PDB file of N, CA and C in Angstrom:
ATOM      1  N   LYS Y 181       0.836  -1.113   0.057  1.00 55.00           N
ATOM      2  CA  LYS Y 181      -0.057   0.045  -0.013  1.00 55.00           C
ATOM      3  C   LYS Y 181       0.986   1.102   0.025  1.00 55.00           C
ATOM      4  N   PRO Y 182       0.846   1.927  -0.934  1.00 59.00           N
ATOM      5  CA  PRO Y 182       1.770   3.198  -1.082  1.00 59.00           C
ATOM      6  C   PRO Y 182       1.414   4.211   0.043  1.00 59.00           C
ATOM      7  N   GLU Y 183       2.241   5.052   0.366  1.00 70.00           N
ATOM      8  CA  GLU Y 183       2.212   6.089   1.336  1.00 70.00           C
ATOM      9  C   GLU Y 183       1.604   7.321   0.785  1.00 70.00           C
ATOM     10  N   TYR Y 184       1.916   7.487  -0.541  1.00 74.00           N
ATOM     11  CA  TYR Y 184       1.468   8.732  -1.003  1.00 74.00           C
ATOM     12  C   TYR Y 184       0.620   8.468  -2.322  1.00 74.00           C
ATOM     13  N   TYR Y 185      -0.390   9.218  -2.850  1.00 77.00           N
ATOM     14  CA  TYR Y 185      -0.766   8.979  -4.053  1.00 77.00           C
ATOM     15  C   TYR Y 185      -0.963  10.436  -4.754  1.00 77.00           C
ATOM     16  N   MET Y 186      -0.891  10.374  -6.188  1.00 77.00           N
ATOM     17  CA  MET Y 186      -1.081  11.545  -6.942  1.00 77.00           C
ATOM     18  C   MET Y 186      -2.558  11.246  -7.497  1.00 77.00           C
ATOM     19  N   CYS Y 187      -3.281  12.683  -7.295  1.00 81.00           N
ATOM     20  CA  CYS Y 187      -4.687  12.471  -7.601  1.00 81.00           C
ATOM     21  C   CYS Y 187      -4.928  13.627  -8.756  1.00 81.00           C
ATOM     22  N   LEU Y 188      -5.998  13.470  -9.452  1.00 83.00           N
ATOM     23  CA  LEU Y 188      -6.180  14.484 -10.473  1.00 83.00           C
ATOM     24  C   LEU Y 188      -7.345  15.488  -9.754  1.00 83.00           C
ATOM     25  N   ALA Y 189      -7.081  16.582  -9.981  1.00 86.00           N
ATOM     26  CA  ALA Y 189      -8.092  17.677  -9.767  1.00 86.00           C
ATOM     27  C   ALA Y 189      -8.234  18.693 -10.972  1.00 86.00           C
ATOM     28  N   GLU Y 190      -9.116  19.256 -11.331  1.00 86.00           N
ATOM     29  CA  GLU Y 190      -9.104  20.279 -12.479  1.00 86.00           C
ATOM     30  C   GLU Y 190      -9.847  21.455 -12.033  1.00 86.00           C
ATOM     31  N   SER Y 191      -9.395  22.541 -12.729  1.00 88.00           N
ATOM     32  CA  SER Y 191     -10.141  23.872 -12.402  1.00 88.00           C
ATOM     33  C   SER Y 191      -9.548  24.808 -13.620  1.00 88.00           C
ATOM     34  N   ARG Y 192     -10.735  25.554 -13.984  1.00 87.00           N
ATOM     35  CA  ARG Y 192     -10.431  26.480 -15.093  1.00 87.00           C
ATOM     36  C   ARG Y 192     -10.144  27.942 -14.508  1.00 87.00           C
ATOM     37  N   ASP Y 193     -10.458  28.078 -13.280  1.00 88.00           N
ATOM     38  CA  ASP Y 193     -10.057  29.440 -12.711  1.00 88.00           C
ATOM     39  C   ASP Y 193      -9.083  29.476 -11.633  1.00 88.00           C
ATOM     40  N   GLY Y 194      -8.846  28.172 -11.088  1.00 87.00           N
ATOM     41  CA  GLY Y 194      -8.000  28.051  -9.948  1.00 87.00           C
ATOM     42  C   GLY Y 194      -8.632  28.286  -8.460  1.00 87.00           C
ATOM     43  N   ILE Y 195      -9.918  28.542  -8.593  1.00 91.00           N
ATOM     44  CA  ILE Y 195     -10.621  28.715  -7.235  1.00 91.00           C
ATOM     45  C   ILE Y 195     -11.493  27.438  -7.114  1.00 91.00           C
ATOM     46  N   ARG Y 196     -12.414  26.995  -8.118  1.00 94.00           N
ATOM     47  CA  ARG Y 196     -13.475  26.253  -7.982  1.00 94.00           C
ATOM     48  C   ARG Y 196     -12.663  24.810  -8.703  1.00 94.00           C
ATOM     49  N   TRP Y 197     -12.596  23.666  -7.805  1.00 93.00           N
ATOM     50  CA  TRP Y 197     -11.953  22.575  -8.376  1.00 93.00           C
ATOM     51  C   TRP Y 197     -12.898  21.469  -8.468  1.00 93.00           C
ATOM     52  N   THR Y 198     -12.780  20.445  -9.435  1.00 93.00           N
ATOM     53  CA  THR Y 198     -13.365  19.414  -9.477  1.00 93.00           C
ATOM     54  C   THR Y 198     -12.601  18.204  -9.544  1.00 93.00           C
ATOM     55  N   LYS Y 199     -12.812  16.912  -8.818  1.00 92.00           N
ATOM     56  CA  LYS Y 199     -11.945  15.968  -8.728  1.00 92.00           C
ATOM     57  C   LYS Y 199     -12.730  14.631  -9.578  1.00 92.00           C
ATOM     58  N   PRO Y 200     -12.485  14.613 -10.756  1.00 89.00           N
ATOM     59  CA  PRO Y 200     -13.215  13.632 -11.686  1.00 89.00           C
ATOM     60  C   PRO Y 200     -12.938  12.183 -11.137  1.00 89.00           C
ATOM     61  N   LEU Y 201     -13.871  11.226 -11.183  1.00 88.00           N
ATOM     62  CA  LEU Y 201     -13.613   9.877 -10.864  1.00 88.00           C
ATOM     63  C   LEU Y 201     -13.123   9.028 -12.026  1.00 88.00           C
ATOM     64  N   ILE Y 202     -11.941   9.092 -12.420  1.00 83.00           N
ATOM     65  CA  ILE Y 202     -11.419   8.709 -13.786  1.00 83.00           C
ATOM     66  C   ILE Y 202     -10.824   7.120 -13.301  1.00 83.00           C
ATOM     67  N   GLY Y 203     -10.383   6.774 -12.248  1.00 73.00           N
ATOM     68  CA  GLY Y 203     -10.006   5.371 -11.909  1.00 73.00           C
ATOM     69  C   GLY Y 203      -9.398   4.474 -12.945  1.00 73.00           C
ATOM     70  N   PRO Y 204      -8.164   4.866 -13.412  1.00 67.00           N
ATOM     71  CA  PRO Y 204      -7.525   4.232 -14.631  1.00 67.00           C
ATOM     72  C   PRO Y 204      -7.303   2.388 -14.159  1.00 67.00           C
ATOM     73  N   VAL Y 205      -7.077   2.327 -12.909  1.00 74.00           N
ATOM     74  CA  VAL Y 205      -6.784   1.129 -12.380  1.00 74.00           C
ATOM     75  C   VAL Y 205      -7.551   0.878 -10.979  1.00 74.00           C
ATOM     76  N   LYS Y 206      -8.096  -0.316 -10.741  1.00 77.00           N
ATOM     77  CA  LYS Y 206      -8.801  -0.456  -9.425  1.00 77.00           C
ATOM     78  C   LYS Y 206      -7.613  -0.368  -8.465  1.00 77.00           C
ATOM     79  N   ILE Y 207      -8.080   0.158  -7.354  1.00 76.00           N
ATOM     80  CA  ILE Y 207      -7.128   0.275  -6.150  1.00 76.00           C
ATOM     81  C   ILE Y 207      -7.853  -0.308  -4.944  1.00 76.00           C
ATOM     82  N   GLN Y 208      -7.264  -1.216  -4.465  1.00 77.00           N
ATOM     83  CA  GLN Y 208      -8.120  -2.052  -3.291  1.00 77.00           C
ATOM     84  C   GLN Y 208      -9.554  -2.133  -3.736  1.00 77.00           C
ATOM     85  N   ALA Y 209     -10.700  -1.802  -2.899  1.00 77.00           N
ATOM     86  CA  ALA Y 209     -11.922  -2.032  -3.122  1.00 77.00           C
ATOM     87  C   ALA Y 209     -12.379  -0.959  -4.249  1.00 77.00           C
ATOM     88  N   HIS Y 210     -11.840  -0.132  -4.520  1.00 79.00           N
ATOM     89  CA  HIS Y 210     -12.345   1.111  -5.356  1.00 79.00           C
ATOM     90  C   HIS Y 210     -12.081   1.074  -6.641  1.00 79.00           C
ATOM     91  N   ALA Y 211     -12.987   1.063  -7.619  1.00 81.00           N
ATOM     92  CA  ALA Y 211     -12.904   1.008  -9.184  1.00 81.00           C
ATOM     93  C   ALA Y 211     -13.049   2.577  -9.476  1.00 81.00           C
ATOM     94  N   LYS Y 212     -13.695   3.309  -8.850  1.00 85.00           N
ATOM     95  CA  LYS Y 212     -13.954   4.729  -9.086  1.00 85.00           C
ATOM     96  C   LYS Y 212     -13.122   5.571  -8.037  1.00 85.00           C
ATOM     97  N   HIS Y 213     -12.232   6.499  -8.600  1.00 86.00           N
ATOM     98  CA  HIS Y 213     -11.518   7.255  -7.631  1.00 86.00           C
ATOM     99  C   HIS Y 213     -10.809   8.340  -8.699  1.00 86.00           C
ATOM    100  N   ASN Y 214     -10.127   9.169  -7.995  1.00 84.00           N
ATOM    101  CA  ASN Y 214      -9.288  10.340  -8.692  1.00 84.00           C
ATOM    102  C   ASN Y 214      -7.870  10.036  -8.651  1.00 84.00           C
ATOM    103  N   ILE Y 215      -7.495   8.857  -8.195  1.00 81.00           N
ATOM    104  CA  ILE Y 215      -5.880   8.482  -8.112  1.00 81.00           C
ATOM    105  C   ILE Y 215      -5.325   8.203  -9.597  1.00 81.00           C
ATOM    106  N   VAL Y 216      -4.266   9.058  -9.766  1.00 76.00           N
ATOM    107  CA  VAL Y 216      -3.706   8.652 -11.335  1.00 76.00           C
ATOM    108  C   VAL Y 216      -2.384   7.924 -11.197  1.00 76.00           C
ATOM    109  N   ILE Y 217      -1.651   8.157 -10.002  1.00 71.00           N
ATOM    110  CA  ILE Y 217      -0.471   7.301  -9.590  1.00 71.00           C
ATOM    111  C   ILE Y 217      -0.372   7.049  -8.173  1.00 71.00           C
ATOM    112  N   PRO Y 218      -0.516   5.649  -7.817  1.00 70.00           N
ATOM    113  CA  PRO Y 218      -0.178   5.101  -6.463  1.00 70.00           C
ATOM    114  C   PRO Y 218       1.348   5.389  -6.337  1.00 70.00           C
ATOM    115  N   GLY Y 219       1.694   5.851  -5.054  1.00 69.00           N
ATOM    116  CA  GLY Y 219       2.993   6.303  -4.816  1.00 69.00           C
ATOM    117  C   GLY Y 219       3.561   7.321  -5.567  1.00 69.00           C
ATOM    118  N   GLY Y 220       2.787   8.412  -6.101  1.00 61.00           N
ATOM    119  CA  GLY Y 220       3.145   9.399  -6.816  1.00 61.00           C
ATOM    120  C   GLY Y 220       3.651  10.550  -5.945  1.00 61.00           C
ATOM    121  N   HIS Y 221       4.403  10.310  -4.975  1.00 63.00           N
ATOM    122  CA  HIS Y 221       4.806  11.577  -4.051  1.00 63.00           C
ATOM    123  C   HIS Y 221       5.667  12.559  -4.823  1.00 63.00           C
ATOM    124  N   GLY Y 222       5.453  13.627  -4.655  1.00 69.00           N
ATOM    125  CA  GLY Y 222       6.161  14.791  -5.185  1.00 69.00           C
ATOM    126  C   GLY Y 222       6.125  14.942  -6.866  1.00 69.00           C
ATOM    127  N   MET Y 223       5.133  14.329  -7.393  1.00 72.00           N
ATOM    128  CA  MET Y 223       5.035  14.385  -8.873  1.00 72.00           C
ATOM    129  C   MET Y 223       4.164  15.551  -9.139  1.00 72.00           C
ATOM    130  N   CYS Y 224       4.192  16.195 -10.401  1.00 77.00           N
ATOM    131  CA  CYS Y 224       3.416  17.280 -10.616  1.00 77.00           C
ATOM    132  C   CYS Y 224       3.098  16.931 -12.299  1.00 77.00           C
ATOM    133  N   VAL Y 225       1.943  17.099 -12.813  1.00 79.00           N
ATOM    134  CA  VAL Y 225       1.737  17.084 -14.160  1.00 79.00           C
ATOM    135  C   VAL Y 225       1.432  18.583 -14.648  1.00 79.00           C
ATOM    136  N   ILE Y 226       2.094  18.804 -15.694  1.00 81.00           N
ATOM    137  CA  ILE Y 226       1.935  20.101 -16.427  1.00 81.00           C
ATOM    138  C   ILE Y 226       1.524  19.893 -17.894  1.00 81.00           C
ATOM    139  N   ARG Y 227       0.597  20.824 -18.356  1.00 84.00           N
ATOM    140  CA  ARG Y 227       0.049  20.817 -19.814  1.00 84.00           C
ATOM    141  C   ARG Y 227       1.101  21.356 -20.571  1.00 84.00           C
ATOM    142  N   THR Y 228       1.552  20.925 -21.540  1.00 86.00           N
ATOM    143  CA  THR Y 228       2.613  21.268 -22.570  1.00 86.00           C
ATOM    144  C   THR Y 228       1.910  21.181 -23.973  1.00 86.00           C
ATOM    145  N   ALA Y 229       0.810  21.905 -24.231  1.00 82.00           N
ATOM    146  CA  ALA Y 229       0.091  21.800 -25.492  1.00 82.00           C
ATOM    147  C   ALA Y 229       0.844  22.421 -26.755  1.00 82.00           C
ATOM    148  N   ASP Y 230       2.075  23.146 -26.432  1.00 88.00           N
ATOM    149  CA  ASP Y 230       2.737  23.492 -27.591  1.00 88.00           C
ATOM    150  C   ASP Y 230       3.634  22.390 -28.213  1.00 88.00           C
ATOM    151  N   ASP Y 231       3.674  21.442 -27.385  1.00 89.00           N
ATOM    152  CA  ASP Y 231       4.910  20.334 -27.767  1.00 89.00           C
ATOM    153  C   ASP Y 231       4.200  19.775 -29.251  1.00 89.00           C
ATOM    154  N   PRO Y 232       5.019  19.529 -30.386  1.00 92.00           N
ATOM    155  CA  PRO Y 232       4.447  19.082 -31.510  1.00 92.00           C
ATOM    156  C   PRO Y 232       4.181  17.622 -31.498  1.00 92.00           C
ATOM    157  N   SER Y 233       4.734  16.816 -30.535  1.00 91.00           N
ATOM    158  CA  SER Y 233       4.099  15.569 -30.432  1.00 91.00           C
ATOM    159  C   SER Y 233       2.869  15.234 -29.727  1.00 91.00           C
ATOM    160  N   PRO Y 234       2.091  14.538 -30.344  1.00 90.00           N
ATOM    161  CA  PRO Y 234       0.636  14.233 -29.520  1.00 90.00           C
ATOM    162  C   PRO Y 234       0.726  13.466 -28.436  1.00 90.00           C
ATOM    163  N   ASN Y 235       1.839  12.659 -28.266  1.00 91.00           N
ATOM    164  CA  ASN Y 235       2.089  11.799 -26.996  1.00 91.00           C
ATOM    165  C   ASN Y 235       2.823  12.735 -25.830  1.00 91.00           C
ATOM    166  N   LYS Y 236       3.109  13.896 -26.024  1.00 89.00           N
ATOM    167  CA  LYS Y 236       3.724  14.583 -25.062  1.00 89.00           C
ATOM    168  C   LYS Y 236       3.054  15.933 -24.801  1.00 89.00           C
ATOM    169  N   LYS Y 237       1.762  15.877 -24.735  1.00 90.00           N
ATOM    170  CA  LYS Y 237       0.923  17.096 -24.517  1.00 90.00           C
ATOM    171  C   LYS Y 237       0.931  17.520 -22.950  1.00 90.00           C
ATOM    172  N   TYR Y 238       1.260  16.539 -22.207  1.00 87.00           N
ATOM    173  CA  TYR Y 238       1.165  16.635 -20.901  1.00 87.00           C
ATOM    174  C   TYR Y 238       2.659  15.952 -20.183  1.00 87.00           C
ATOM    175  N   ARG Y 239       3.342  16.533 -19.440  1.00 86.00           N
ATOM    176  CA  ARG Y 239       4.514  15.926 -18.651  1.00 86.00           C
ATOM    177  C   ARG Y 239       4.379  15.937 -17.201  1.00 86.00           C
ATOM    178  N   GLY Y 240       4.817  14.703 -16.431  1.00 81.00           N
ATOM    179  CA  GLY Y 240       4.815  14.127 -15.333  1.00 81.00           C
ATOM    180  C   GLY Y 240       6.178  14.714 -14.695  1.00 81.00           C
ATOM    181  N   LEU Y 241       6.320  15.431 -13.840  1.00 77.00           N
ATOM    182  CA  LEU Y 241       7.739  15.830 -13.323  1.00 77.00           C
ATOM    183  C   LEU Y 241       7.781  15.524 -11.727  1.00 77.00           C
ATOM    184  N   GLY Y 242       8.792  14.925 -11.367  1.00 74.00           N
ATOM    185  CA  GLY Y 242       9.093  14.602  -9.848  1.00 74.00           C
ATOM    186  C   GLY Y 242      10.363  13.959  -9.750  1.00 74.00           C
ATOM    187  N   GLY Y 243      11.238  14.667  -8.714  1.00 68.00           N
ATOM    188  CA  GLY Y 243      12.287  14.196  -8.306  1.00 68.00           C
ATOM    189  C   GLY Y 243      13.121  13.919  -9.649  1.00 68.00           C
ATOM    190  N   ARG Y 244      13.607  12.656  -9.894  1.00 73.00           N
ATOM    191  CA  ARG Y 244      14.554  12.375 -11.127  1.00 73.00           C
ATOM    192  C   ARG Y 244      13.671  11.820 -12.145  1.00 73.00           C
ATOM    193  N   ASP Y 245      12.232  11.708 -11.827  1.00 74.00           N
ATOM    194  CA  ASP Y 245      11.299  11.198 -13.004  1.00 74.00           C
ATOM    195  C   ASP Y 245      10.653  12.109 -13.828  1.00 74.00           C
ATOM    196  N   LEU Y 246      10.622  11.696 -15.158  1.00 81.00           N
ATOM    197  CA  LEU Y 246       9.926  12.442 -16.098  1.00 81.00           C
ATOM    198  C   LEU Y 246       9.274  11.556 -17.043  1.00 81.00           C
ATOM    199  N   ALA Y 247       7.911  11.813 -17.149  1.00 83.00           N
ATOM    200  CA  ALA Y 247       6.983  10.948 -17.925  1.00 83.00           C
ATOM    201  C   ALA Y 247       6.371  11.961 -18.766  1.00 83.00           C
ATOM    202  N   PHE Y 248       5.794  11.401 -19.938  1.00 88.00           N
ATOM    203  CA  PHE Y 248       4.926  12.052 -20.882  1.00 88.00           C
ATOM    204  C   PHE Y 248       3.455  11.393 -21.178  1.00 88.00           C
ATOM    205  N   SER Y 249       2.553  12.107 -21.497  1.00 88.00           N
ATOM    206  CA  SER Y 249       1.156  11.581 -21.682  1.00 88.00           C
ATOM    207  C   SER Y 249       0.425  12.459 -22.758  1.00 88.00           C
ATOM    208  N   PRO Y 250      -0.342  11.587 -23.577  1.00 90.00           N
ATOM    209  CA  PRO Y 250      -1.317  12.472 -24.397  1.00 90.00           C
ATOM    210  C   PRO Y 250      -2.452  13.178 -23.629  1.00 90.00           C
ATOM    211  N   ASP Y 251      -2.843  12.638 -22.648  1.00 85.00           N
ATOM    212  CA  ASP Y 251      -4.016  13.194 -22.052  1.00 85.00           C
ATOM    213  C   ASP Y 251      -3.824  13.579 -20.391  1.00 85.00           C
ATOM    214  N   GLY Y 252      -2.630  13.546 -19.932  1.00 80.00           N
ATOM    215  CA  GLY Y 252      -2.280  13.971 -18.566  1.00 80.00           C
ATOM    216  C   GLY Y 252      -2.914  12.776 -17.573  1.00 80.00           C
ATOM    217  N   ILE Y 253      -3.459  11.729 -17.946  1.00 77.00           N
ATOM    218  CA  ILE Y 253      -3.852  10.601 -17.165  1.00 77.00           C
ATOM    219  C   ILE Y 253      -3.193   9.223 -17.351  1.00 77.00           C
ATOM    220  N   HIS Y 254      -3.177   8.860 -18.511  1.00 79.00           N
ATOM    221  CA  HIS Y 254      -2.601   7.508 -18.709  1.00 79.00           C
ATOM    222  C   HIS Y 254      -1.275   7.861 -19.358  1.00 79.00           C
TER     223      HIS Y 254
END
């Protein structure tokens, strides 16, 4: 069981936030949740829409880790 989770929250104005139940994988008994990465301590996902590669529209950054994603979730 990871000590930390990276979860998804979205906002258009930075004031009101939603936490979509995306649940890409079942975690324990929960199929619906907003957890993106179990054990994602210190990771941040940023949108890089100007990247020419469709698979790099989002970047996950944390410590020595760098990841790319087309949708910021998978």
